[in-house]
Amino acid sequence: MSKPFLSIENLTQTFPDGKGGNLTVFEDASFGVEKGEFVCILGHSGCGKSTIMNILAGLAEPTRGVVKMDGYAVSGPSLDRGVVFQNYSLLPWLSTLKNVTFAVQARFPNWSKAQVTKHATKYLEMVGLHGDVIHRKPSQLSGGMRQRVSIARAFANHPKLLLLDEPFGALDALTRGTIQDELLKIWGGTEQTVFMITHDIDEAILLADRILLMTNGPFARVAESVEITIPRPRTRTQIIEHPNYYAIRNHLVHFLGTRSRELAGKQSGEGAKAPRTVRIDKTTSTEAAEEAPVLRAVND
Amino acid sequence: MGSFSLNQRAAIWSLVILVVSLFVWEMSIPAQQAAGELTEYERLTGGGRPKAGVPPPSQVLVKAWEQLSNPFYDAGPNDKGIGIQIGYSIYRVLTGYSLAALVAIPLGFLIGMSPVAYKALNPFIQVLRPISPLAWMPLALFIIQDSEASAIFVIFICSIWPMLINTAFGVAGVRADWVNVARTHELGPLRTAFTVILPAAAPTIVTGMRISIGIAWLVIVAAEMLVGGTGIGYYVWNEWNNLDLTSVIFSILMIGVVGMALDAAFGVLQRAVAYVE
Ligand SMILES: Nc1ncnc2c1ncn2[C@@H]1O[C@H](COP(=O)(O)OP(=O)(O)OP(=O)(O)O)[C@@H](O)[C@H]1O
Ligand SMILES: [Mg+2]
């Protein structure tokens, strides 16, 4: 099997726990992401999702392990990996528009000023920000608007890998839907790979090719990789009618509800272990999947 | 007074306080003079000089009118207009201050960015900072051999510390999130410094600059009293030697007004670089 586009090998992160000891947030996380794939990661708060994303972005060094993209080890941040930070990270002294042109200029240094502004405006419009709003400072925007600016800033740069840390967390259901659609459109039209953290199971099912499930920390692990066997294009209203939808959803809820806890806290010590691939597909099988989804798991 | 805004009410009160204090001042002077009918000794020493007492505000106002209607006259080394004297002082302050900024801001950047530089330079800063700037004057005069340059040096040394410390503090405190934005956009060190760290730290830096200009203006008066020749500090001292207290009071007021103007200029700058997180 050839190496995936993005490969995470034996990632372990420990932090000082403030009492002189060490706290292992996650241990031996290993997984791959294929080119063009859309992967979501689900896990309880504090299990280390943002930490993993920072490592993928090249902003933090893991205690152990490597991340490889296109075969090369990630050793620092790059324009090829665009990040939407959990706390938006807009520059407060720049206007909304300038926050985006700042990024576009960095990405396309040869573009003229007009070109840069046009491109930035287009992406701001895409997330529903236009008119005089774009000349306001981030402090004058609502939380949801700031989040959208941050999304526009990342999307406008066409990175090979988009890293999204709960990008829709502060949005109302309606805006969230619109921007999810925009994200799918952008992703579908390009060779972009997306790695997204979310707490919303339905959002993950709607968007992802695959969902990684993390157990609770400390010593969190990426325990399962659940394939979303619902064909694209998907819409919110159609997916719930698909026979696999509830089976997958129940599996995820069950994992987050009980199994993430049962599997947690164990120092496996077994070294690298790829997450167990779970494929739930009721369209090709007659068995009842919801009752015992674990039985349907196939190890690879 | 419900129909007046807060600012209007404050302005009215300021005016009332001003008028009342001037009135009390004016009224207390003749009484004092009357009480102090010239003694034998006074007649011998200062009797020829009618202005030896504290002047009433009306006299100061007349003096101010006189001086301000022709601020730039120059009638020899001991008789120059107030505008010329203040001009000298401002020139010295701005020269010493700019030199200090040129050193303090880049050095502060370095200290703020590098924990090693911070630890290495901190002991020097801690020892040098509490030294009264005027204490440098003899050494400066001896080494530089020029009173003009020595005064500028004293301004340099007194304005460097607040700028240095605030710049270091501001740069070190720039939020890691913003630096991460620069890093994910592959900005080089120079562009990161100018487009992210400088604007992020600017409010703290400008606060340091504002403190420095205030201190520099305090110190220049004392320095010019020592060095002599020209400047508002020298002017005050010279008028004191002439026992012209009206001019002394007038120049004290002018020192206050110029200091306020310098501070206000930096207030404008401070507002320009401020941001809300
Ligand atoms: N710099 C740090 N020093 C010490 N501990 C840290 C540091 N950064 C993160 N942690 C710890 O690592 C754990 C994982 O943090 P992380 O932010 O990755 O969680 P998360 O999964 O993203 O949570 P959430 O869903 O709430 O965003 C937490 O227990 C946190 O306290
Ligand atoms: Mg997080």
XYZ file of C-alpha atoms and ligand atoms in Angstrom:
609
model
C 0.000 0.000 0.000
C 1.435 3.370 -0.943
C 1.877 6.042 1.661
C -1.121 8.345 2.045
C -0.909 12.068 1.218
C -0.813 12.915 4.882
C 0.590 10.394 7.259
C 0.688 10.730 11.011
C 2.986 8.275 12.701
C 3.220 7.498 16.418
C 2.269 10.962 17.498
C 2.611 11.390 21.254
C 2.216 14.605 23.170
C 3.037 15.185 26.802
C 2.789 18.471 28.652
C 4.129 19.354 32.074
C 1.153 18.962 34.416
C 2.154 21.920 36.564
C 2.994 19.721 39.526
C 6.422 18.666 38.329
C 5.144 15.636 36.483
C 4.040 14.986 32.934
C 0.626 14.696 31.422
C 0.354 12.535 28.332
C -2.477 14.019 26.311
C -2.449 11.405 23.550
C -0.211 8.540 22.721
C 0.852 6.829 19.521
C -1.740 8.415 17.337
C -1.235 7.030 13.851
C -3.447 7.547 10.862
C -3.363 8.586 7.261
C -5.380 10.966 5.138
C -5.634 10.474 1.372
C -5.296 13.294 -1.111
C -8.627 14.985 -1.644
C -10.150 13.305 1.338
C -12.408 15.068 3.823
C -11.729 13.817 7.320
C -13.437 14.893 10.511
C -12.198 14.138 13.976
C -14.590 13.742 16.882
C -13.689 13.505 20.531
C -14.531 14.961 23.871
C -13.249 18.333 24.943
C -9.663 18.182 26.126
C -8.685 14.945 24.395
C -6.105 16.752 22.296
C -7.747 17.539 18.973
C -6.456 21.100 18.789
C -3.038 19.883 19.820
C -3.002 17.388 16.942
C -4.078 20.106 14.557
C -1.342 22.456 15.712
C 1.160 19.710 15.045
C -0.289 19.100 11.577
C -0.050 22.836 10.925
C 3.604 22.759 11.940
C 3.014 25.256 14.747
C 3.926 22.811 17.494
C 6.396 19.975 17.806
C 5.071 16.679 19.093
C 6.874 15.028 21.967
C 7.348 12.004 19.729
C 6.338 10.963 16.245
C 6.284 12.501 12.794
C 3.823 14.025 10.383
C 4.519 13.629 6.699
C 2.793 15.457 3.907
C 3.508 14.386 0.320
C 6.288 12.236 1.733
C 8.108 15.074 3.467
C 8.199 15.513 7.210
C 6.363 18.604 8.383
C 8.926 20.763 10.140
C 7.201 24.126 10.344
C 4.182 26.085 9.179
C 3.551 26.488 5.480
C 1.149 28.244 3.142
C 0.240 24.776 1.877
C -1.528 24.124 5.139
C -4.224 26.691 5.827
C -5.573 26.922 9.343
C -8.854 28.135 10.760
C -8.054 28.516 14.443
C -10.512 27.656 17.163
C -10.356 31.231 18.478
C -10.361 32.825 14.972
C -7.003 34.591 15.525
C -7.837 37.682 13.525
C -5.469 40.627 13.752
C -7.512 43.180 15.722
C -5.809 46.283 14.325
C -6.689 45.405 10.733
C -10.109 45.756 9.158
C -11.988 42.639 8.123
C -10.956 43.098 4.515
C -7.330 43.747 5.429
C -7.266 40.594 7.507
C -8.001 38.655 4.337
C -5.867 40.680 1.908
C -2.983 40.261 4.339
C -3.201 36.516 3.797
C -3.827 36.719 0.046
C -0.791 38.953 -0.388
C 1.347 36.435 1.439
C 0.060 33.663 -0.799
C 0.201 35.528 -4.114
C 2.984 38.071 -3.726
C 2.984 38.945 -7.431
C -0.623 39.986 -7.600
C -1.557 43.614 -7.969
C -3.345 45.356 -5.147
C -6.601 45.410 -7.064
C -6.348 41.703 -7.780
C -5.720 40.937 -4.131
C -8.665 43.044 -3.003
C -10.957 41.480 -5.579
C -9.992 37.971 -4.541
C -10.405 38.759 -0.835
C -13.765 40.431 -1.399
C -14.961 37.405 -3.333
C -14.209 35.039 -0.490
C -15.703 37.366 2.108
C -18.825 37.497 -0.009
C -18.831 33.724 -0.140
C -19.142 33.579 3.638
C -21.848 36.227 3.597
C -19.813 39.314 4.445
C -20.157 42.273 2.127
C -20.887 45.972 2.119
C -19.511 48.193 4.805
C -19.089 45.297 7.247
C -15.808 44.384 5.618
C -14.298 47.723 6.573
C -15.006 47.227 10.257
C -12.492 45.974 12.779
C -12.929 42.427 14.130
C -13.869 43.855 17.536
C -16.917 45.407 15.901
C -18.125 42.078 14.519
C -20.144 39.355 16.178
C -18.471 36.087 17.126
C -20.011 34.309 14.160
C -18.900 37.034 11.758
C -15.336 36.820 13.057
C -15.385 33.104 12.542
C -16.493 33.635 8.952
C -13.663 36.094 8.332
C -11.254 33.494 9.598
C -12.808 30.917 7.253
C -12.603 33.303 4.294
C -8.967 33.985 5.084
C -8.100 30.300 4.987
C -10.218 29.429 1.940
C -8.902 32.337 -0.109
C -5.422 30.897 0.031
C -6.228 27.565 -1.635
C -4.008 25.516 0.634
C -3.384 21.880 -0.254
C -4.510 20.935 3.223
C -7.194 22.844 5.089
C -7.064 22.454 8.848
C -10.286 23.557 10.489
C -10.682 23.700 14.263
C -14.404 23.813 15.005
C -14.872 26.337 12.244
C -18.641 26.571 12.564
C -18.895 26.487 16.348
C -20.128 30.048 16.800
C -22.560 30.080 13.882
C -26.325 29.834 13.950
C -27.854 26.835 12.184
C -28.765 28.754 9.042
C -25.396 30.402 8.440
C -23.694 27.192 9.389
C -25.626 25.384 6.665
C -24.720 27.960 4.042
C -21.046 27.886 4.885
C -20.969 24.100 5.060
C -22.317 24.141 1.507
C -19.654 26.651 0.471
C -16.985 24.498 2.043
C -18.221 21.462 0.133
C -18.277 23.480 -3.062
C -14.724 24.698 -2.598
C -13.508 21.288 -1.590
C -15.341 19.536 -4.432
C -13.929 21.870 -7.054
C -10.323 21.387 -6.054
C -7.818 18.790 -5.013
C -7.938 20.103 -1.497
C -7.710 17.822 1.495
C -9.657 18.815 4.580
C -9.003 17.873 8.178
C -11.688 19.236 10.431
C -12.371 19.154 14.148
C -15.997 19.288 15.158
C -18.287 18.479 18.048
C -21.317 18.141 15.824
C -22.023 14.575 14.755
C -24.528 15.520 12.046
C -22.109 18.030 10.581
C -19.403 15.382 10.491
C -21.678 12.891 8.709
C -22.775 15.490 6.193
C -19.266 16.610 5.320
C -16.805 13.818 5.874
C -15.561 10.864 3.891
C -14.278 9.435 7.088
C -14.628 10.242 10.771
C -11.806 9.614 13.228
C -12.906 8.925 16.762
C -10.742 9.769 19.732
C -11.029 8.285 23.183
C -10.975 10.550 26.198
C -7.679 11.838 27.514
C -5.239 11.520 29.105
C -3.574 8.846 26.991
C -6.173 9.504 24.339
C -5.975 7.432 21.185
C -7.414 7.672 17.725
C -9.419 4.507 18.188
C -11.628 4.210 15.140
C -11.964 5.422 11.642
C -15.576 5.330 10.513
C -16.308 5.451 6.799
C -19.321 7.455 5.798
C -21.025 5.211 3.326
C -23.467 7.761 2.054
C -22.954 8.822 -1.556
C -22.339 12.410 -2.537
C -23.661 14.934 -3.257
C -25.302 14.967 0.129
C -27.844 17.393 1.438
C -29.036 17.776 4.970
C -32.524 16.646 4.138
C -31.554 13.697 1.974
C -28.928 12.060 4.147
C -31.333 11.392 6.987
C -33.359 9.240 4.617
C -30.399 7.135 3.640
C -30.482 3.682 5.281
C -26.914 4.066 6.590
C -27.486 7.398 8.259
C -28.944 6.247 11.550
C -26.667 3.237 11.775
C -23.604 5.454 11.454
C -25.036 8.090 13.718
C -25.863 5.575 16.411
C -22.409 4.143 16.204
C -20.870 7.591 16.696
C -23.217 8.519 19.519
C -22.545 5.213 21.201
C -18.802 5.752 20.897
C -18.860 9.284 22.283
C -21.404 8.378 24.921
C -19.855 5.312 26.433
C -16.991 3.702 24.598
C -14.753 6.782 24.487
C -14.791 6.580 28.268
C -14.384 2.815 28.508
C -11.389 2.861 26.189
C -9.838 5.895 27.860
C -7.004 6.205 30.273
C -5.345 2.967 29.342
C -1.683 3.244 28.702
C -1.603 0.732 25.901
C 2.143 0.552 25.541
C 1.635 -1.408 22.382
C 3.209 1.170 20.159
C 1.772 2.310 16.896
C -1.658 1.054 16.139
C -3.736 2.252 13.265
C -7.314 3.030 14.174
C -9.770 0.262 13.545
C -11.628 0.860 10.301
C -15.380 0.676 10.729
C -17.568 0.343 7.705
C -21.274 0.363 8.201
C -23.191 -0.267 5.034
C -26.747 -1.490 5.218
C -27.308 -1.216 1.516
C -25.148 -4.251 0.769
C -26.024 -6.312 3.787
C -29.204 -7.636 5.362
C -27.981 -7.776 8.914
C -29.181 -5.304 11.476
C -26.299 -2.969 11.955
C -27.526 -0.647 14.652
C -27.800 -3.286 17.324
C -24.198 -4.331 17.313
C -22.190 -2.009 15.131
C -18.988 -3.127 16.780
C -19.397 -6.584 15.305
C -19.371 -5.065 11.878
C -15.971 -3.619 12.285
C -13.232 -4.904 10.055
C -9.646 -4.624 10.982
C -7.219 -3.755 8.299
C -27.802 72.075 35.160
C -29.539 69.127 33.599
C -29.439 70.667 30.155
C -25.613 70.748 30.073
C -23.480 67.817 29.048
C -20.825 66.419 31.348
C -18.100 68.228 29.402
C -19.933 71.521 29.536
C -20.398 71.272 33.273
C -16.729 70.400 33.735
C -15.699 73.387 31.598
C -17.862 75.709 33.652
C -16.316 74.398 36.844
C -12.781 74.823 35.450
C -13.581 78.402 34.600
C -15.033 79.053 38.053
C -11.956 77.591 39.750
C -9.652 79.668 37.528
C -11.471 82.931 38.153
C -11.737 82.351 41.900
C -8.048 81.447 42.308
C -6.899 84.384 40.194
C -9.140 86.654 42.210
C -7.809 85.367 45.540
C -4.259 85.699 44.252
C -4.825 89.225 42.971
C -6.489 90.294 46.228
C -3.790 88.855 48.463
C -0.917 90.738 46.810
C -1.660 94.392 47.782
C -2.342 93.285 51.352
C 1.062 91.662 51.441
C 2.729 94.723 50.013
C 0.971 96.987 52.418
C 2.042 94.859 55.343
C 5.614 94.931 54.195
C 6.354 98.610 54.064
C 9.937 98.856 52.909
C 12.344 98.272 55.744
C 15.712 99.858 55.973
C 17.379 96.692 54.740
C 15.066 96.300 51.771
C 15.600 99.886 50.832
C 19.330 99.232 50.792
C 19.225 95.972 48.846
C 16.159 95.930 46.611
C 14.504 99.184 47.140
C 15.263 100.312 43.626
C 13.403 97.335 42.281
C 9.693 97.596 42.604
C 9.061 94.026 41.343
C 10.811 92.173 44.190
C 7.561 90.779 45.634
C 5.310 88.034 44.233
C 3.475 89.761 41.390
C -0.307 89.688 41.045
C -1.796 87.770 38.104
C -2.660 90.977 36.301
C 1.042 91.753 36.005
C 1.761 88.238 34.783
C -0.944 88.653 32.141
C 0.567 91.937 30.980
C 3.965 90.224 30.823
C 2.502 87.339 28.865
C 0.904 89.701 26.401
C 4.176 91.564 26.009
C 6.225 88.409 25.511
C 3.788 86.529 23.322
C 3.196 89.482 21.006
C 6.897 89.404 20.109
C 8.178 85.946 21.030
C 11.173 85.772 18.716
C 13.116 88.942 19.366
C 16.809 88.550 20.009
C 18.614 91.324 21.854
C 21.850 89.654 22.854
C 22.658 86.548 24.919
C 20.714 87.609 28.019
C 17.660 88.965 26.309
C 15.887 86.671 23.919
C 12.181 86.196 23.296
C 10.350 83.371 25.026
C 9.723 81.703 21.646
C 13.452 81.449 20.971
C 14.155 80.031 24.434
C 11.393 77.441 24.170
C 12.590 76.642 20.650
C 16.048 75.801 22.006
C 14.569 73.576 24.689
C 12.314 71.745 22.270
C 15.181 71.271 19.857
C 17.319 69.664 22.605
C 14.474 67.517 23.851
C 13.558 66.274 20.392
C 17.166 65.571 19.424
C 17.989 63.619 22.584
C 14.603 61.954 22.512
C 14.858 60.843 18.869
C 18.312 59.412 19.428
C 16.939 57.543 22.427
C 14.038 56.184 20.371
C 16.441 55.040 17.663
C 18.322 53.001 20.235
C 15.525 51.977 22.581
C 12.952 50.675 20.122
C 15.186 48.266 18.147
C 16.946 47.169 21.324
C 13.611 46.717 23.063
C 12.470 44.566 20.139
C 15.515 42.381 20.521
C 15.051 42.059 24.265
C 11.370 41.312 23.849
C 11.972 38.637 21.226
C 14.882 36.894 22.854
C 14.809 35.615 26.413
C 18.609 35.353 26.345
C 19.041 39.009 25.424
C 16.525 39.883 28.121
C 18.384 37.985 30.807
C 21.762 39.272 29.643
C 20.783 42.952 29.526
C 18.402 43.092 32.446
C 21.019 43.658 35.179
C 22.457 46.637 33.307
C 19.036 48.151 32.789
C 18.120 47.668 36.438
C 21.247 49.470 37.621
C 21.253 52.292 35.072
C 17.548 53.076 35.131
C 17.221 54.522 38.661
C 20.129 56.944 38.165
C 18.921 60.531 38.113
C 19.697 61.798 34.611
C 21.331 64.936 36.041
C 23.873 62.772 37.818
C 25.331 62.076 34.384
C 25.883 65.756 33.725
C 29.418 66.163 35.160
C 30.611 63.037 33.410
C 28.980 64.143 30.162
C 30.496 67.597 30.396
C 33.917 66.112 31.025
C 33.765 63.523 28.246
C 31.842 65.459 25.597
C 33.404 68.845 26.472
C 30.367 70.615 25.093
C 27.480 71.916 27.137
C 24.981 71.758 24.292
C 25.754 68.102 23.536
C 25.831 67.287 27.227
C 22.296 68.575 27.703
C 21.191 66.471 24.743
C 22.957 63.463 26.203
C 21.120 63.902 29.489
C 17.814 63.962 27.613
C 18.895 60.859 25.701
C 19.707 58.959 28.856
C 16.523 59.904 30.697
C 14.151 59.137 27.837
C 15.677 55.808 26.865
C 14.428 53.697 29.792
C 10.653 53.932 29.574
C 10.825 53.361 25.814
C 13.207 50.441 26.143
C 11.265 48.718 28.882
C 7.852 49.270 27.326
C 9.011 48.090 23.912
C 10.493 44.922 25.388
C 7.391 44.348 27.458
C 5.023 44.985 24.557
C 6.932 42.772 22.148
C 7.238 39.927 24.621
C 3.516 40.111 25.310
C 2.294 39.818 21.711
C -0.233 37.008 21.661
C 1.124 33.731 20.340
C -2.024 33.373 18.209
C -1.073 36.415 16.149
C 2.474 35.251 15.712
C 1.046 31.905 14.596
C -0.993 33.702 11.948
C 2.244 35.196 10.639
C 3.926 31.792 10.745
C 1.169 29.963 8.886
C 1.429 32.632 6.192
C 5.174 32.113 5.948
C 6.033 35.714 6.696
C 9.764 36.251 7.109
C 11.172 37.622 10.351
C 11.266 41.186 9.091
C 7.726 41.156 7.737
C 6.488 39.494 10.911
C 8.159 42.225 12.939
C 6.628 45.040 10.904
C 3.195 43.683 10.042
C 2.332 41.735 13.174
C 4.560 42.411 16.167
C 4.947 46.157 15.734
C 1.215 46.916 15.387
C 0.412 44.469 18.164
C 2.929 46.038 20.539
C 2.421 49.627 19.340
C 0.041 50.718 22.121
C 2.535 49.642 24.789
C 5.457 51.174 22.885
C 3.698 54.495 22.418
C 2.783 54.562 26.096
C 6.510 54.255 26.832
C 7.244 57.047 24.336
C 4.673 59.244 26.020
C 6.179 58.667 29.455
C 9.643 59.406 28.013
C 8.697 62.706 26.431
C 7.175 63.788 29.740
C 10.339 62.943 31.626
C 12.517 64.588 28.981
C 10.579 67.833 29.323
C 10.930 67.698 33.109
C 14.649 67.113 32.855
C 15.479 69.717 30.196
C 14.507 72.575 32.529
C 16.897 71.362 35.223
C 19.629 70.574 32.688
C 19.462 74.050 31.171
C 19.619 75.625 34.590
C 22.920 73.795 35.031
C 24.299 74.276 31.559
C 23.116 77.819 30.943
C 23.261 79.798 27.734
C 19.863 79.277 26.179
C 16.613 77.459 26.708
C 13.585 77.845 28.920
C 15.412 76.418 31.954
C 18.131 78.985 31.592
C 15.495 81.692 31.090
C 13.782 80.840 34.391
C 17.078 80.889 36.218
C 18.190 84.112 34.565
C 14.967 85.907 35.452
C 15.296 84.680 39.013
C 18.767 86.253 39.115
C 17.198 89.452 37.795
C 14.557 89.073 40.533
C 11.947 89.411 37.803
C 9.370 87.130 39.374
C 6.734 88.100 36.843
C 8.850 86.566 34.104
C 9.594 83.560 36.309
C 5.891 82.877 36.816
C 5.155 83.486 33.161
C 7.868 81.046 32.067
C 6.687 78.441 34.580
C 3.286 78.631 32.935
C 4.882 78.312 29.496
C 6.763 75.179 30.614
C 3.437 73.704 31.654
C 1.748 74.604 28.388
C 4.513 73.185 26.199
C 4.651 70.003 28.298
C 0.930 69.628 27.883
C 1.199 70.106 24.126
C 3.944 67.465 23.840
C 1.866 65.050 25.882
C -1.222 65.762 23.816
C 0.683 65.009 20.605
C 1.561 61.590 21.937
C -1.998 61.169 23.125
C -3.096 61.544 19.515
C -0.515 58.992 18.413
C -1.653 56.644 21.154
C -5.228 56.812 19.973
C -4.092 56.176 16.405
C -2.356 52.895 17.242
C -4.875 51.641 19.797
C -6.988 48.604 18.997
C -9.655 46.610 20.748
C -9.070 42.880 21.044
N 0.679 24.352 26.177
C 0.077 23.463 26.972
N 0.593 23.192 28.200
C 0.006 22.296 29.005
N -1.089 21.611 28.695
C -1.665 21.833 27.511
C -1.114 22.774 26.574
N -1.886 22.793 25.472
C -2.881 21.910 25.709
N -2.748 21.336 26.916
C -3.614 20.282 27.481
O -3.792 19.304 26.498
C -5.108 18.802 26.507
C -5.686 18.844 25.117
O -5.886 20.190 24.729
P -6.553 20.539 23.324
O -6.666 22.006 23.237
O -5.803 19.848 22.253
O -7.990 19.876 23.493
P -9.169 19.778 22.427
O -9.393 18.340 22.155
O -8.930 20.646 21.267
O -10.388 20.326 23.279
P -11.627 21.235 22.792
O -12.566 20.329 22.103
O -12.195 21.733 24.088
O -11.098 22.302 21.941
C -5.861 19.600 27.546
O -5.986 18.798 28.705
C -5.002 20.789 27.802
O -5.097 21.148 29.149
Mg -9.687 22.480 20.673
